[in-house]
Amino acid sequence: MTMLVVTIDGPDFSGKSTIANLLVEILRRGNKNIIFKRTEVPSALSTGFFTKILRNSADNVSSNVFALAYAADHLHHYETVIKPLKESNGDFVVIQERSLLSTYIYQSLIGKTDLEWLRVINKFDKNTPNLTLVLKVLANEIIKRSQLEKRDHDKFETPQHLEEELKVYYNLPEEFVKEFNVEYIDAGDGPEDIAERCAKRIQKEIDEKFG
């Protein structure tokens, strides 16, 4: 069994879901013998729904409480989605939206939760990506996309919070860049073009990993 985990990350409204979905379609065409799995954290599992409830809560929920909720979801996602793939006999490429990098960004770099404590509560999540592609979009485009999206925004999707996300995501500490193998992708043009650029980069990893 061989498995490659690629994470698509970036600020809210940077196009992560769209690009991740397109990537699975593109990469499947030229890799018929590999199984592609599309997943995400926060997950679509019950633990992931709890994090969404907290995000929309009127309560003053602390960053530490958010960290514990996300840690539970990450672990449940690892044990029910990623670990079974590792223990199977197939060859898999996992295209995943977000990872522990997002937790460290939102809870520690923005929320000011102690990073070492975050590492402790997430130590059983062994799902570290082989490659992280961070989508880089200009601030005015991010704000524009947030205003066009026809839904209620939670407390972390205000223009002020989005601007803070942009500053942190695009100026990551070298420690995180190395740990999550972060590379930036210019994501200011059409989704198909962005996905094609991402696919070319990921294909290099596939060729090296699967020979």
Rosetta silent file (secondary structure, phi, psi, omega in degrees, C-alpha in Angstrom):
SEQUENCE: MTMLVVTIDGPDFSGKSTIANLLVEILRRGNKNIIFKRTEVPSALSTGFFTKILRNSADNVSSNVFALAYAADHLHHYETVIKPLKESNGDFVVIQERSLLSTYIYQSLIGKTDLEWLRVINKFDKNTPNLTLVLKVLANEIIKRSQLEKRDHDKFETPQHLEEELKVYYNLPEEFVKEFNVEYIDAGDGPEDIAERCAKRIQKEIDEKFG
SCORE:     score description
SCORE:     0.000 S_00000001
   1 L     0.000  134.030  174.685    0.000    0.000    0.000 S_00000001
   2 E  -128.197  136.707 -179.673    1.197    3.488   -0.899 S_00000001
   3 E  -136.826  137.500  176.252   -0.594    6.680    0.102 S_00000001
   4 E  -122.124  128.066  178.754   -0.035   10.324   -0.725 S_00000001
   5 E  -112.530  120.525  177.954   -1.881   13.055    1.169 S_00000001
   6 E  -117.655  127.335 -179.373   -2.140   16.482   -0.463 S_00000001
   7 E  -104.842  134.665  171.613   -3.826   19.324    1.376 S_00000001
   8 E  -103.377  119.785 -173.404   -5.460   22.316   -0.290 S_00000001
   9 E  -134.013  172.894 -179.783   -5.433   25.183    2.187 S_00000001
  10 L   149.024  173.289  179.382   -5.861   28.922    2.384 S_00000001
  11 L   -62.128  165.170  172.509   -8.063   31.617    3.919 S_00000001
  12 L   -57.019  142.642  178.412  -11.839   31.407    3.816 S_00000001
  13 L    70.017   18.366  177.518  -13.246   32.145    0.326 S_00000001
  14 L   -87.509   -6.612  175.655   -9.934   31.334   -1.390 S_00000001
  15 L    99.152   19.931 -175.371  -11.571   28.571   -3.445 S_00000001
  16 H   -57.403  -50.180 -176.543  -10.352   25.456   -1.607 S_00000001
  17 H   -62.791  -45.035 -179.298  -13.450   23.291   -2.150 S_00000001
  18 H   -60.736  -47.787 -178.110  -13.739   24.158   -5.833 S_00000001
  19 H   -66.881  -42.408  179.555  -10.077   23.465   -6.549 S_00000001
  20 H   -60.391  -42.721  179.397  -10.019   20.231   -4.520 S_00000001
  21 H   -64.536  -43.274  178.880  -13.046   18.887   -6.430 S_00000001
  22 H   -64.362  -37.396 -178.387  -11.521   19.813   -9.805 S_00000001
  23 H   -60.990  -42.634  179.299   -8.212   18.223   -8.840 S_00000001
  24 H   -60.140  -43.209  179.102   -9.767   14.820   -8.252 S_00000001
  25 H   -62.501  -47.439 -176.912  -11.350   14.939  -11.715 S_00000001
  26 H   -64.931  -48.272 -174.296   -8.137   16.044  -13.439 S_00000001
  27 H   -70.169  -30.319  178.553   -5.790   13.632  -11.686 S_00000001
  28 H   -62.753  -32.196 -175.856   -8.036   10.603  -12.141 S_00000001
  29 H   -61.179  -39.389 -175.622   -7.764   10.913  -15.927 S_00000001
  30 H  -103.748    6.854 -178.040   -4.051   10.188  -16.038 S_00000001
  31 L  -136.033   69.696 -172.197   -3.719    7.859  -13.051 S_00000001
  32 L   -67.665  -23.830 -175.454   -6.076    4.957  -13.682 S_00000001
  33 L   -94.651    4.783 -179.482   -4.404    2.570  -11.223 S_00000001
  34 L  -113.688  138.699  177.275   -4.596    4.924   -8.253 S_00000001
  35 E   -91.205  127.603  179.605   -7.657    5.458   -6.069 S_00000001
  36 E  -103.270  132.701 -179.153   -8.391    9.119   -5.314 S_00000001
  37 E  -120.540  125.229  177.981  -10.125   10.073   -2.090 S_00000001
  38 E  -101.329  123.832 -179.330  -11.613   13.536   -1.519 S_00000001
  39 E  -145.842  179.316 -176.205  -11.943   14.545    2.110 S_00000001
  40 E  -162.039  156.163  167.831  -11.843   17.574    4.400 S_00000001
  41 L  -134.525  134.020   -0.730  -11.479   18.875    7.937 S_00000001
  42 L   -54.535  142.978 -172.348  -13.609   20.025    9.610 S_00000001
  43 L   -82.901  172.295  173.942  -15.100   16.738    8.497 S_00000001
  44 L   -88.552    9.103  178.349  -18.601   15.787    7.389 S_00000001
  45 L   -82.121  174.218 -177.495  -18.704   13.443   10.393 S_00000001
  46 H   -59.515  -36.491  179.795  -20.648   14.135   13.593 S_00000001
  47 H   -66.381  -32.021  177.775  -17.580   15.703   15.225 S_00000001
  48 H   -69.088  -36.857  178.171  -17.284   18.122   12.303 S_00000001
  49 H   -64.207  -32.716  179.055  -20.873   19.278   12.707 S_00000001
  50 H   -64.416  -38.659  178.150  -20.132   20.154   16.331 S_00000001
  51 H   -64.672  -34.926  178.219  -17.384   22.568   15.231 S_00000001
  52 H   -67.442  -37.011  177.172  -19.869   24.246   12.885 S_00000001
  53 H   -61.774  -44.026  179.861  -22.334   24.657   15.765 S_00000001
  54 H   -63.456  -40.417 -179.108  -19.625   26.373   17.826 S_00000001
  55 H   -61.943  -30.403 -177.361  -18.705   28.692   14.948 S_00000001
  56 L  -101.349    6.344 -178.573  -22.296   29.892   14.747 S_00000001
  57 L   -74.280  144.478  175.312  -22.917   30.031   18.483 S_00000001
  58 L   -80.646  -10.460  178.629  -23.854   33.315   20.124 S_00000001
  59 L   -68.633  156.626  175.031  -21.863   32.208   23.182 S_00000001
  60 L   -86.249   83.862 -175.499  -18.428   33.641   23.818 S_00000001
  61 L   -84.546  127.145 -176.833  -16.542   30.432   23.019 S_00000001
  62 L   -74.545  160.781  177.739  -12.845   30.585   23.881 S_00000001
  63 H   -62.345  -33.392  178.737  -10.068   29.629   21.509 S_00000001
  64 H   -65.381  -39.172  178.260   -9.160   26.732   23.834 S_00000001
  65 H   -66.356  -44.012  175.394  -12.657   25.276   23.553 S_00000001
  66 H   -57.721  -42.741 -178.195  -12.527   25.581   19.777 S_00000001
  67 H   -60.480  -42.054  179.370   -9.139   23.860   19.823 S_00000001
  68 H   -66.395  -40.337  178.941  -10.503   20.890   21.766 S_00000001
  69 H   -63.748  -45.110  179.355  -13.495   20.560   19.438 S_00000001
  70 H   -68.169  -35.014  177.604  -11.309   20.640   16.338 S_00000001
  71 H   -62.499  -41.253  177.265   -8.837   18.195   17.906 S_00000001
  72 H   -61.801  -41.717 -179.692  -11.677   15.708   18.451 S_00000001
  73 H   -67.651  -43.494  178.700  -12.765   16.102   14.844 S_00000001
  74 H   -59.601  -43.590 -179.282   -9.236   15.714   13.469 S_00000001
  75 H   -66.369  -44.670  179.711   -8.711   12.534   15.487 S_00000001
  76 H   -62.637  -40.199  177.402  -12.084   11.061   14.501 S_00000001
  77 H   -62.750  -43.627  179.161  -11.356   11.890   10.849 S_00000001
  78 H   -62.468  -46.998 -174.995   -7.945   10.222   11.089 S_00000001
  79 H   -70.911  -29.715 -174.924   -9.289    7.079   12.754 S_00000001
  80 H  -102.042  -20.108 -177.616  -12.303    6.624   10.471 S_00000001
  81 H  -115.012  -54.627 -172.316  -11.037    7.937    7.105 S_00000001
  82 H   -79.888  -48.196 -176.915   -7.237    8.096    6.890 S_00000001
  83 H   -58.967  -44.122  177.036   -6.069    5.212    9.081 S_00000001
  84 H   -59.708  -33.640  176.755   -8.226    2.597    7.281 S_00000001
  85 H   -66.582  -41.839  178.618   -6.681    3.694    3.965 S_00000001
  86 H   -60.971  -33.087 -175.812   -3.191    3.294    5.431 S_00000001
  87 L   -91.250    0.228 -179.808   -4.058   -0.225    6.567 S_00000001
  88 L   -90.546 -178.690 -176.962   -5.588   -1.306    3.244 S_00000001
  89 L  -101.918    0.914 -175.911   -3.852   -2.843    0.224 S_00000001
  90 L   -88.751  172.991  172.436   -4.626   -0.156   -2.362 S_00000001
  91 E  -103.915  123.168 -172.313   -2.704    2.814   -3.690 S_00000001
  92 E  -126.272  143.554  164.925   -4.369    6.055   -2.645 S_00000001
  93 E  -118.679  120.942  179.102   -4.030    9.774   -3.241 S_00000001
  94 E   -99.702  120.189  172.950   -5.981   11.798   -0.701 S_00000001
  95 E  -100.971  108.084 -170.443   -6.981   15.303   -1.765 S_00000001
  96 E  -117.241  135.979  175.665   -7.855   16.938    1.524 S_00000001
  97 E   -90.732  115.754 -178.492   -9.218   20.369    2.310 S_00000001
  98 L    71.541  166.413 -179.916   -7.351   21.797    5.318 S_00000001
  99 L  -160.007 -165.185  176.076   -5.234   19.949    7.906 S_00000001
 100 H   -61.158  -23.183  175.706   -3.671   20.500   11.315 S_00000001
 101 H   -55.566  -42.195  179.443   -1.961   23.509    9.758 S_00000001
 102 H   -61.721  -40.483  177.736   -5.343   25.265    9.782 S_00000001
 103 H   -60.952  -45.895 -179.579   -5.762   24.466   13.475 S_00000001
 104 H   -64.150  -35.471  179.212   -2.360   25.937   14.288 S_00000001
 105 H   -69.369  -53.968 -173.314   -3.172   29.052   12.261 S_00000001
 106 H   -72.677  -41.255 -175.826   -6.660   29.727   13.608 S_00000001
 107 H   -86.274  -33.112 -176.106   -6.184   28.627   17.221 S_00000001
 108 H  -100.449  -59.334 -175.628   -2.559   29.622   17.836 S_00000001
 109 H   -67.286  -34.576  177.935   -1.370   32.309   15.416 S_00000001
 110 H   -98.652  -48.442 -175.615   -4.740   34.091   15.404 S_00000001
 111 L   -81.402  -11.492  175.347   -6.483   32.808   18.544 S_00000001
 112 L    69.922   19.614  171.184   -3.327   32.905   20.712 S_00000001
 113 L   -71.484  144.502 -178.296   -3.789   29.400   22.129 S_00000001
 114 L   -60.004  124.547 -175.837   -0.490   27.905   23.289 S_00000001
 115 H   -64.451  -40.053 -178.660    1.060   26.039   20.350 S_00000001
 116 H   -65.534  -36.230  175.618    2.693   23.334   22.459 S_00000001
 117 H   -65.719  -40.316  176.356   -0.645   22.549   24.107 S_00000001
 118 H   -58.949  -42.200  178.792   -2.210   22.335   20.647 S_00000001
 119 H   -63.289  -37.869 -179.863    0.447   19.839   19.639 S_00000001
 120 H   -64.998  -48.147 -175.688   -0.269   17.758   22.746 S_00000001
 121 H   -73.969  -13.062  177.994   -4.037   17.522   22.205 S_00000001
 122 L  -108.779   12.525 -171.223   -3.514   16.676   18.536 S_00000001
 123 L   -67.879  -20.379 -179.777   -0.665   14.197   18.988 S_00000001
 124 L   -89.249   -5.240  174.110   -2.767   11.151   18.053 S_00000001
 125 L   -86.494  105.549 -175.573   -3.730   12.605   14.683 S_00000001
 126 L   -95.003   18.018 -175.165   -1.009   11.143   12.444 S_00000001
 127 L   -92.552   71.390  175.722   -2.394   12.688    9.258 S_00000001
 128 L   -91.496  124.519 -177.014    0.432   15.027    8.250 S_00000001
 129 L   -66.372  148.773  173.372    0.199   15.898    4.543 S_00000001
 130 L   -73.225  -29.568 -178.641    3.028   15.102    2.140 S_00000001
 131 E  -149.499  136.277  175.330    2.339   18.389    0.374 S_00000001
 132 E  -120.645  121.599  175.780    0.295   21.474    1.258 S_00000001
 133 E  -104.789  114.450  179.828   -0.772   23.868   -1.485 S_00000001
 134 E   -96.790  122.748 -178.997   -1.901   27.209   -0.079 S_00000001
 135 E   -78.713  125.167 -175.638   -4.093   29.210   -2.464 S_00000001
 136 E  -107.001  114.769 -177.172   -2.962   32.813   -2.645 S_00000001
 137 L  -128.332  141.500  179.390   -5.689   35.363   -3.447 S_00000001
 138 L   -63.203  150.515 -175.835   -5.600   39.161   -3.123 S_00000001
 139 H   -58.799  -43.934 -177.586   -7.420   40.669   -0.147 S_00000001
 140 H   -65.185  -30.305  177.696   -9.934   42.661   -2.212 S_00000001
 141 H   -72.208  -39.149  177.055  -10.886   39.507   -4.134 S_00000001
 142 H   -61.188  -47.288  179.990  -11.415   37.545   -0.909 S_00000001
 143 H   -62.277  -42.678  178.991  -13.682   40.276    0.482 S_00000001
 144 H   -59.708  -45.591  179.568  -15.575   40.461   -2.814 S_00000001
 145 H   -62.621  -39.581 -179.406  -16.178   36.693   -2.820 S_00000001
 146 H   -64.908  -34.821 -179.795  -17.419   36.782    0.769 S_00000001
 147 H   -74.348  -28.622 -179.081  -19.924   39.503   -0.115 S_00000001
 148 H   -80.742  -22.388 -176.695  -21.199   37.611   -3.159 S_00000001
 149 L   -72.889  123.525 -173.118  -21.808   34.353   -1.310 S_00000001
 150 L   -86.733   73.427  174.672  -25.529   34.107   -0.529 S_00000001
 151 L  -159.824  165.207  176.270  -25.510   32.787    3.030 S_00000001
 152 L   -73.032  135.559  179.292  -25.167   34.002    6.590 S_00000001
 153 L   -94.398  143.043  178.497  -21.541   34.445    7.607 S_00000001
 154 L   -85.826 -177.250 -172.487  -20.274   33.293   10.990 S_00000001
 155 L   -65.918  -15.293 -178.874  -18.137   35.290   13.422 S_00000001
 156 L   -99.290    8.462 -177.423  -14.911   34.233   11.679 S_00000001
 157 L  -117.882   21.071  175.262  -15.944   35.479    8.239 S_00000001
 158 L   -74.147  156.991  177.554  -16.089   39.204    8.892 S_00000001
 159 H   -55.386  -37.605 -178.945  -13.885   41.443    6.681 S_00000001
 160 H   -65.527  -43.286 -179.135  -11.652   42.176    9.670 S_00000001
 161 H   -70.132  -36.927  178.549  -11.095   38.502   10.456 S_00000001
 162 H   -62.875  -40.509  178.921  -10.523   37.670    6.782 S_00000001
 163 H   -64.566  -36.278  177.983   -7.808   40.322    6.549 S_00000001
 164 H   -68.272  -39.709  176.216   -6.110   38.826    9.606 S_00000001
 165 H   -57.716  -45.859 -178.663   -6.303   35.354    8.021 S_00000001
 166 H   -58.789  -46.033 -179.075   -4.636   36.664    4.876 S_00000001
 167 H   -59.875  -41.973 -176.930   -1.735   38.196    6.804 S_00000001
 168 H   -74.358  -48.144 -177.242   -1.085   34.970    8.701 S_00000001
 169 H   -59.331  -38.429 -174.194   -1.581   32.502    5.841 S_00000001
 170 L   -93.465    6.651  175.268    0.726   34.380    3.494 S_00000001
 171 L  -138.802   51.762 -175.573    3.453   34.939    6.105 S_00000001
 172 L   -67.955  144.396  173.549    3.679   31.527    7.764 S_00000001
 173 L   -59.876  145.254 -178.713    6.493   30.773   10.206 S_00000001
 174 H   -57.858  -30.952  177.628    9.242   28.699    8.607 S_00000001
 175 H   -55.952  -44.636 -179.159    8.517   25.987   11.181 S_00000001
 176 H   -74.747  -37.144  179.144    5.084   25.405    9.662 S_00000001
 177 H   -57.925  -43.809 -179.717    6.289   25.706    6.082 S_00000001
 178 H   -72.600  -44.687 -175.969    8.740   22.848    6.662 S_00000001
 179 H   -61.624  -39.154 -175.931    6.440   20.702    8.813 S_00000001
 180 L  -106.665    8.619  179.061    3.574   20.753    6.309 S_00000001
 181 L    49.180   60.617 -173.484    5.690   21.110    3.147 S_00000001
 182 E   -83.089  133.099  169.510    3.877   24.312    2.181 S_00000001
 183 E  -131.641  143.944 -179.168    3.974   25.760   -1.325 S_00000001
 184 E   -95.306  140.470  178.049    1.988   28.781   -2.503 S_00000001
 185 E  -120.442  124.324  175.109   -0.190   28.721   -5.608 S_00000001
 186 E   -63.901  117.242 -174.228   -1.305   31.934   -7.329 S_00000001
 187 L  -121.350   38.893 -177.354   -5.095   31.574   -7.253 S_00000001
 188 L   -93.864   -8.005 -178.501   -6.228   34.863   -8.713 S_00000001
 189 L  -106.641 -156.690 -174.930   -7.479   33.587  -12.077 S_00000001
 190 L   -68.213  149.539 -176.433  -10.106   31.035  -13.181 S_00000001
 191 H   -60.203  -35.007  179.922  -10.582   27.819  -11.173 S_00000001
 192 H   -64.377  -42.832  179.173   -9.774   25.528  -14.110 S_00000001
 193 H   -66.038  -40.911  178.501   -6.396   27.202  -14.657 S_00000001
 194 H   -62.335  -45.686 -178.897   -5.624   27.125  -10.935 S_00000001
 195 H   -62.696  -38.712  179.183   -6.553   23.447  -10.728 S_00000001
 196 H   -63.900  -41.651  178.323   -4.358   22.601  -13.718 S_00000001
 197 H   -64.211  -43.079  177.714   -1.345   24.286  -12.074 S_00000001
 198 H   -62.733  -41.776 -177.934   -2.024   22.435   -8.827 S_00000001
 199 H   -62.542  -40.175  178.406   -2.446   19.150  -10.709 S_00000001
 200 H   -61.947  -41.175  179.400    0.947   19.519  -12.406 S_00000001
 201 H   -67.103  -42.719 -179.184    2.615   20.032   -9.040 S_00000001
 202 H   -67.568  -35.073 -179.796    0.795   17.092   -7.468 S_00000001
 203 H   -60.485  -34.142  176.109    1.592   14.860  -10.421 S_00000001
 204 H   -60.424  -42.232  178.078    5.280   15.280   -9.648 S_00000001
 205 H   -65.860  -39.467  179.228    4.615   13.926   -6.159 S_00000001
 206 H   -63.642  -44.404 -179.208    2.575   11.044   -7.599 S_00000001
 207 H   -62.524  -39.183  179.282    5.345   10.092  -10.027 S_00000001
 208 H   -72.125  -39.236 -175.174    7.929   10.083   -7.240 S_00000001
 209 H   -75.449  -40.203 -173.244    5.717    8.243   -4.759 S_00000001
 210 H  -105.162   -6.360  175.339    4.244    5.592   -7.028 S_00000001
 211 L    68.728    0.000    0.000    7.063    5.278   -9.545 S_00000001
